[in-house]
CSV table of C-alpha atoms in Angstrom, one decimal:
chain,number,residue,atom,x,y,z
A,1,LYS,CA,-10.2,-10.4,-7.8
A,2,PHE,CA,-10.8,-12.1,-11.2
A,3,VAL,CA,-7.1,-12.2,-11.9
A,4,PHE,CA,-6.2,-13.6,-8.5
A,5,SER,CA,-8.9,-16.2,-8.7
A,6,GLN,CA,-7.9,-17.3,-12.2
A,7,VAL,CA,-4.3,-17.6,-11.2
A,8,ASN,CA,-5.2,-19.7,-8.2
A,9,LYS,CA,-7.4,-21.9,-10.3
A,10,SER,CA,-4.6,-22.4,-12.9
A,11,ARG,CA,-2.2,-23.3,-10.2
A,12,LEU,CA,-4.6,-25.8,-8.7
A,13,LYS,CA,-5.1,-27.4,-12.1
A,14,SER,CA,-1.4,-27.6,-12.7
A,15,SER,CA,-0.9,-29.2,-9.3
A,16,PHE,CA,-3.7,-31.7,-10.1
A,17,LEU,CA,-1.9,-32.7,-13.4
A,18,ILE,CA,1.4,-33.2,-11.6
A,19,ARG,CA,-0.3,-35.6,-9.3
A,20,GLN,CA,-1.6,-37.5,-12.3
A,21,TRP,CA,1.9,-38.2,-13.7
A,22,PRO,CA,2.2,-41.6,-11.9
A,23,ILE,CA,-1.1,-42.7,-13.4
A,24,PHE,CA,0.0,-41.5,-16.8
A,25,THR,CA,3.3,-43.4,-16.6
A,26,ALA,CA,1.7,-46.6,-15.2
A,27,PHE,CA,-0.9,-46.7,-18.0
A,28,ASN,CA,1.9,-46.5,-20.7
A,29,LEU,CA,4.0,-49.1,-19.0
A,30,ALA,CA,0.9,-51.4,-18.7
A,31,THR,CA,0.2,-50.9,-22.4
A,32,LEU,CA,3.7,-52.0,-23.3
A,33,ALA,CA,3.5,-55.0,-20.9
A,34,ILE,CA,0.1,-56.1,-22.4
A,35,PHE,CA,1.5,-55.7,-25.9
A,36,TYR,CA,4.1,-58.3,-25.0
A,37,PHE,CA,1.2,-60.8,-24.7
A,38,ASP,CA,-0.2,-59.8,-28.1
A,39,PHE,CA,-2.9,-57.5,-26.6
A,40,LEU,CA,-3.1,-54.1,-28.3
A,41,LEU,CA,-4.3,-50.9,-26.5
A,42,ALA,CA,-4.3,-47.5,-28.2
A,43,PRO,CA,-2.6,-45.0,-25.8
A,44,LEU,CA,-2.2,-42.3,-28.5
A,45,TYR,CA,-5.4,-40.4,-27.8
A,46,LEU,CA,-5.0,-40.5,-24.0
A,47,ASN,CA,-1.3,-39.3,-24.3
A,48,LEU,CA,-2.2,-36.6,-26.8
A,49,ASN,CA,-5.0,-35.4,-24.7
A,50,PHE,CA,-2.8,-35.3,-21.6
A,51,ILE,CA,0.0,-33.4,-23.4
A,52,LEU,CA,-2.3,-30.9,-25.0
A,53,THR,CA,-4.0,-30.3,-21.7
A,54,VAL,CA,-0.7,-29.7,-19.9
A,55,GLY,CA,0.5,-27.4,-22.6
A,56,LEU,CA,-2.7,-25.4,-22.5
A,57,LEU,CA,-2.7,-25.0,-18.7
A,58,VAL,CA,1.0,-24.0,-18.7
A,59,ALA,CA,0.2,-21.3,-21.3
A,60,LEU,CA,-2.9,-20.1,-19.4
A,61,GLN,CA,-0.9,-20.0,-16.2
A,62,SER,CA,1.8,-17.9,-17.9
A,63,ILE,CA,-0.9,-15.5,-19.3
A,64,PHE,CA,-2.6,-15.2,-15.9
A,65,GLU,CA,0.6,-14.6,-14.1
A,66,SER,CA,1.5,-11.9,-16.6
A,67,LYS,CA,-2.0,-10.3,-15.9
A,68,GLU,CA,-1.4,-10.6,-12.2
A,69,LYS,CA,1.9,-8.7,-12.5
A,70,ASN,CA,0.2,-6.0,-14.6
A,71,PHE,CA,-2.6,-5.8,-12.1
A,72,ILE,CA,-0.1,-5.2,-9.3
A,73,ARG,CA,1.9,-2.6,-11.3
A,74,LYS,CA,-1.2,-0.7,-12.4
A,75,THR,CA,-2.7,-0.8,-8.8
A,76,PHE,CA,0.4,0.5,-7.0
A,77,GLN,CA,2.6,2.4,-9.5
A,78,TYR,CA,1.2,5.7,-8.5
A,79,TYR,CA,1.2,5.0,-4.7
A,80,LEU,CA,4.6,3.2,-4.1
A,81,MET,CA,8.2,3.5,-5.0
A,82,PRO,CA,9.2,1.5,-8.1
A,83,GLU,CA,11.4,-0.8,-6.0
A,84,VAL,CA,8.5,-1.8,-3.8
A,85,VAL,CA,6.3,-2.4,-6.8
A,86,ASP,CA,9.0,-4.7,-8.3
A,87,GLU,CA,9.2,-6.6,-5.0
A,88,LEU,CA,5.5,-7.2,-5.0
A,89,MET,CA,5.6,-8.4,-8.6
A,90,LYS,CA,8.3,-10.9,-7.7
A,91,ASN,CA,6.4,-12.0,-4.6
A,92,PRO,CA,2.7,-11.4,-5.2
A,93,GLU,CA,1.8,-13.7,-2.2
A,94,LYS,CA,2.9,-10.8,0.0
A,95,LEU,CA,-0.2,-8.9,-1.3
A,96,LYS,CA,-3.1,-10.8,0.3
A,97,LEU,CA,-6.7,-10.3,-0.7
A,98,GLY,CA,-8.8,-9.6,2.4
A,99,GLY,CA,-7.5,-8.2,5.6
A,100,GLU,CA,-4.6,-9.0,8.0
A,101,ARG,CA,-3.3,-7.5,11.1
A,102,LYS,CA,-0.1,-5.4,10.8
A,103,MET,CA,1.8,-2.8,12.7
A,104,VAL,CA,2.0,0.3,10.6
A,105,THR,CA,2.6,4.1,10.9
A,106,ILE,CA,-0.2,6.3,9.6
A,107,LEU,CA,0.2,9.9,8.5
A,108,PHE,CA,-2.6,12.5,8.0
A,109,SER,CA,-2.1,16.0,6.6
A,110,ASP,CA,-4.4,18.9,5.9
A,111,ILE,CA,-4.2,22.4,4.7
A,112,ARG,CA,-5.1,25.0,7.3
A,113,GLY,CA,-7.8,27.6,6.3
A,114,PHE,CA,-8.3,26.0,3.0
A,115,THR,CA,-11.9,27.2,2.8
A,116,SER,CA,-10.9,30.8,3.1
A,117,ILE,CA,-8.2,30.4,0.5
A,118,SER,CA,-10.5,28.8,-2.0
A,119,GLU,CA,-12.9,31.7,-1.7
A,120,THR,CA,-10.3,34.1,-3.1
A,121,MET,CA,-9.5,32.0,-6.2
A,122,SER,CA,-11.2,30.9,-9.3
A,123,PRO,CA,-12.0,27.2,-9.7
A,124,GLU,CA,-9.2,26.9,-12.3
A,125,GLU,CA,-6.7,28.6,-10.1
A,126,LEU,CA,-7.7,26.5,-7.1
A,127,THR,CA,-7.5,23.3,-9.0
A,128,HIS,CA,-4.0,24.1,-10.3
A,129,LEU,CA,-2.9,25.1,-6.8
A,130,VAL,CA,-4.2,21.9,-5.2
A,131,ASN,CA,-2.8,19.6,-7.9
A,132,LYS,CA,0.6,21.3,-7.5
A,133,TYR,CA,0.5,20.9,-3.7
A,134,LEU,CA,-0.7,17.3,-3.7
A,135,SER,CA,1.9,16.3,-6.4
A,136,ALA,CA,4.7,17.7,-4.3
A,137,MET,CA,3.5,16.1,-1.0
A,138,THR,CA,2.9,12.7,-2.7
A,139,GLU,CA,6.4,12.7,-4.2
A,140,VAL,CA,7.9,13.2,-0.7
A,141,ILE,CA,5.8,10.4,0.8
A,142,ILE,CA,6.7,7.9,-2.0
A,143,GLN,CA,10.4,8.8,-1.8
A,144,ARG,CA,10.2,7.9,1.9
A,145,ARG,CA,8.8,4.5,1.1
A,146,GLY,CA,5.2,5.4,2.1
A,147,LEU,CA,2.0,4.2,0.5
A,148,LEU,CA,-0.4,6.9,-0.5
A,149,ASP,CA,-3.8,5.7,0.7
A,150,LYS,CA,-6.1,8.5,-0.5
A,151,TYR,CA,-6.8,12.2,-1.0
A,152,ILE,CA,-9.7,13.5,1.0
A,153,GLY,CA,-10.2,16.9,-0.7
A,154,ASP,CA,-7.0,18.7,0.2
A,155,ALA,CA,-6.1,16.2,2.9
A,156,ILE,CA,-3.7,13.3,2.5
A,157,MET,CA,-3.7,9.9,4.1
A,158,ALA,CA,-0.6,7.7,3.8
A,159,PHE,CA,0.9,4.8,5.7
A,160,TRP,CA,4.1,2.8,6.2
A,161,GLY,CA,4.6,-0.9,7.0
A,162,ALA,CA,2.3,-2.5,4.4
A,163,PRO,CA,2.1,-4.3,2.0
A,164,LEU,CA,5.7,-4.9,2.7
A,165,PRO,CA,7.1,-4.9,6.3
A,166,ASN,CA,9.0,-1.9,7.3
A,167,PRO,CA,10.7,-2.0,10.8
A,168,LYS,CA,11.6,1.7,10.4
A,169,SER,CA,8.0,2.8,9.5
A,170,ALA,CA,7.8,5.4,12.2
A,171,ALA,CA,11.1,7.0,11.3
A,172,ASP,CA,10.3,7.0,7.6
A,173,ALA,CA,6.9,8.7,8.3
A,174,CYS,CA,8.5,11.4,10.4
A,175,ARG,CA,11.2,12.0,7.7
A,176,ALA,CA,8.3,12.4,5.3
A,177,ALA,CA,6.7,14.9,7.6
A,178,TYR,CA,10.0,16.9,7.7
A,179,GLY,CA,10.2,16.6,3.9
A,180,MET,CA,6.6,17.8,3.4
A,181,LEU,CA,7.1,20.9,5.6
A,182,ALA,CA,10.4,21.7,3.8
A,183,ARG,CA,8.8,21.2,0.3
A,184,LEU,CA,5.9,23.4,1.3
A,185,ARG,CA,8.2,26.3,2.2
A,186,GLU,CA,9.7,26.0,-1.2
A,187,LEU,CA,6.3,26.1,-2.8
A,188,ASN,CA,5.3,29.1,-0.7
A,189,THR,CA,8.4,31.0,-1.8
A,190,SER,CA,7.7,30.4,-5.5
A,191,TRP,CA,3.9,31.2,-5.1
A,192,LYS,CA,4.6,34.5,-3.2
A,193,SER,CA,5.6,36.3,-6.3
A,194,GLN,CA,2.4,35.1,-8.0
A,195,GLY,CA,0.2,36.6,-5.2
A,196,ILE,CA,-0.9,33.2,-4.0
A,197,PRO,CA,-1.6,33.1,-0.2
A,198,GLU,CA,0.8,31.2,1.9
A,199,LEU,CA,-0.3,27.6,2.7
A,200,ARG,CA,0.1,26.0,6.1
A,201,ILE,CA,-0.5,22.4,6.9
A,202,GLY,CA,-1.0,20.2,10.0
A,203,VAL,CA,0.5,16.7,10.1
A,204,GLY,CA,-0.5,13.9,12.5
A,205,ILE,CA,1.4,10.6,12.8
A,206,ASN,CA,0.5,7.5,14.8
A,207,THR,CA,1.9,4.0,15.0
A,208,GLY,CA,-0.3,1.0,15.9
A,209,GLU,CA,-1.9,-2.2,14.8
A,210,VAL,CA,-4.5,-2.1,12.1
A,211,ILE,CA,-6.3,-4.3,9.6
A,212,VAL,CA,-4.8,-3.8,6.2
A,213,GLY,CA,-6.1,-5.3,2.9
A,214,ASN,CA,-8.5,-4.8,0.0
A,215,MET,CA,-11.7,-3.4,1.4
A,216,GLY,CA,-14.9,-2.1,-0.2
A,217,SER,CA,-17.7,-3.6,-2.3
A,218,GLU,CA,-17.5,-6.6,-4.6
A,219,LYS,CA,-17.3,-4.3,-7.6
A,220,ARG,CA,-15.1,-1.5,-6.2
A,221,PHE,CA,-12.4,-1.9,-3.6
A,222,ASN,CA,-9.3,-0.2,-2.3
A,223,TYR,CA,-6.1,-1.4,-0.6
A,224,THR,CA,-6.4,0.5,2.7
A,225,ILE,CA,-6.2,0.2,6.5
A,226,MET,CA,-8.8,0.3,9.2
A,227,GLY,CA,-8.7,0.5,13.0
A,228,ASP,CA,-8.4,2.6,16.1
A,229,ALA,CA,-4.8,3.6,15.3
A,230,VAL,CA,-6.1,5.2,12.1
A,231,ASN,CA,-8.7,7.2,13.9
A,232,PHE,CA,-6.2,8.5,16.5
A,233,GLY,CA,-3.8,9.5,13.7
A,234,SER,CA,-6.6,11.6,12.2
A,235,ARG,CA,-7.3,13.2,15.6
A,236,LEU,CA,-3.7,14.1,16.0
A,237,GLU,CA,-3.7,16.0,12.7
A,238,GLY,CA,-6.8,17.9,13.8
A,239,LEU,CA,-5.2,18.8,17.2
A,240,ASN,CA,-2.6,20.9,15.4
A,241,LYS,CA,-5.3,23.6,15.1
A,242,THR,CA,-5.7,23.7,18.9
A,243,TYR,CA,-2.0,23.8,19.7
A,244,GLU,CA,-1.0,25.9,16.7
A,245,THR,CA,1.6,23.3,15.8
A,246,GLU,CA,2.7,21.8,12.5
A,247,CYS,CA,3.2,18.1,13.4
A,248,LEU,CA,2.0,16.0,16.3
A,249,ILE,CA,2.9,12.4,16.9
A,250,SER,CA,1.6,9.8,19.3
A,251,GLU,CA,3.5,8.2,22.2
A,252,THR,CA,3.9,4.9,20.3
A,253,THR,CA,5.5,6.8,17.4
A,254,LYS,CA,7.7,8.7,19.8
A,255,LYS,CA,9.1,5.5,21.3
A,256,GLU,CA,10.0,4.2,17.9
A,257,ILE,CA,12.0,7.3,16.9
A,258,GLU,CA,13.3,8.7,20.2
A,259,ASN,CA,16.8,7.1,19.7
A,260,GLU,CA,17.1,8.7,16.2
A,261,PRO,CA,19.3,11.8,16.6
A,262,GLU,CA,17.8,13.6,13.6
A,263,PHE,CA,14.4,14.0,15.3
A,264,PHE,CA,13.6,16.7,17.9
A,265,ILE,CA,10.6,15.9,20.1
A,266,ARG,CA,8.9,17.6,23.0
A,267,GLU,CA,6.1,16.4,25.2
A,268,LEU,CA,3.1,18.6,24.6
A,269,ASP,CA,0.1,17.5,26.6
A,270,LEU,CA,-2.1,14.7,27.9
A,271,VAL,CA,-5.4,14.6,26.0
A,272,ILE,CA,-8.6,12.6,25.7
A,273,VAL,CA,-9.7,12.4,22.1
A,274,LYS,CA,-13.3,12.0,21.0
A,275,GLY,CA,-14.7,8.5,21.6
A,276,LYS,CA,-12.0,7.6,24.2
A,277,LYS,CA,-12.0,7.6,28.0
A,278,GLU,CA,-8.3,7.1,28.7
A,279,PRO,CA,-5.9,10.1,28.2
A,280,LYS,CA,-3.0,9.8,25.9
A,281,LYS,CA,0.3,11.7,25.7
A,282,ILE,CA,0.9,13.7,22.6
A,283,PHE,CA,4.2,15.0,21.3
A,284,GLU,CA,5.3,17.7,18.9
A,285,LEU,CA,7.8,16.8,16.2
A,286,ILE,CA,10.0,19.9,15.7
A,287,GLU,CA,12.1,20.6,12.6
A,288,ARG,CA,14.8,22.3,14.6
A,289,PRO,CA,16.0,22.0,18.2
C-alpha cells in the first residue's frame, strides 16, 4: 500500500509541476522585458529551485516505479506464470487496490481421507509428501494460467480471470483439473514402490461473478476473491465425496466449455447446497469418454 500511495503522490506532484511550466516561462519572459527598461530581477534562485525540484521528483518517481515493479514481482512470482507477471509490471494499473467485480472461474481441490493417511506417517514424512503433492499441483495450475490463491492445509484454491482478463478461464481451469489428475497418477506410481498410500483428490470448479482485490487488515492483506460463486465452488469440491467422483463442475462452467471437443461432461444431479433454496444442476467432468 505504501508503494502504491507513494507512486501516486509522485505522479500527482509531477503533474502539478507540468501545470506550472506556463508560470515559469511567463516569469522569465517578464524578467527579460523588465530588464529592457533597466529594472533588474534575480530569477536565478527561482529557476534553480524549480529545476532541482523537477529533477528530484523525476528521480523519486523512477525509484518508486522500480519499487512498484518489484512489489508486483515479489507478490505474484510464486502464484502466476512469468508472462502474466511481466504483463502486470508493464501495466500496473490493471492491478487495482481494493475490490472490483469480475467474472472468474474458481477451482478447489482436496485430498480424500487425508486424516487417515496422516495417522500412518511421521510428521517429517507427511510434510515431505504434502510439499511434493502441493508443488506438483501448483505447477499444473500456473502452467494453465491460473492464480494460486491459497493452501488450506492439503486443500488448494485457485482462480482464472484475474488480475488479467481471461475469456477462456473455464476451459483453462478444466484443463488444469485434467492435468492435476494426470500428474497425481504419476506421483502415485512413483510413491507405490516407497510404500506410500495412494492419494485421491476431489476437484470442484465454478464460474461466476466475484469481488476480486486486496482484502484483509491494514497490516496484512491478500489478493483474493469473495462471493457466492466462491462458496459454490467449494461446495462442489465437497460433493465429490457423496457421488464418489473426481471432478464436479457447475452449469455455468459447463456452458463455457461444452463446445470444446477435449472435454467430456455428463449431467449428474440437481442439488440444493447448504445455505441455498434453489436447486442447481451439477455435472461431472470426465477424463475419458
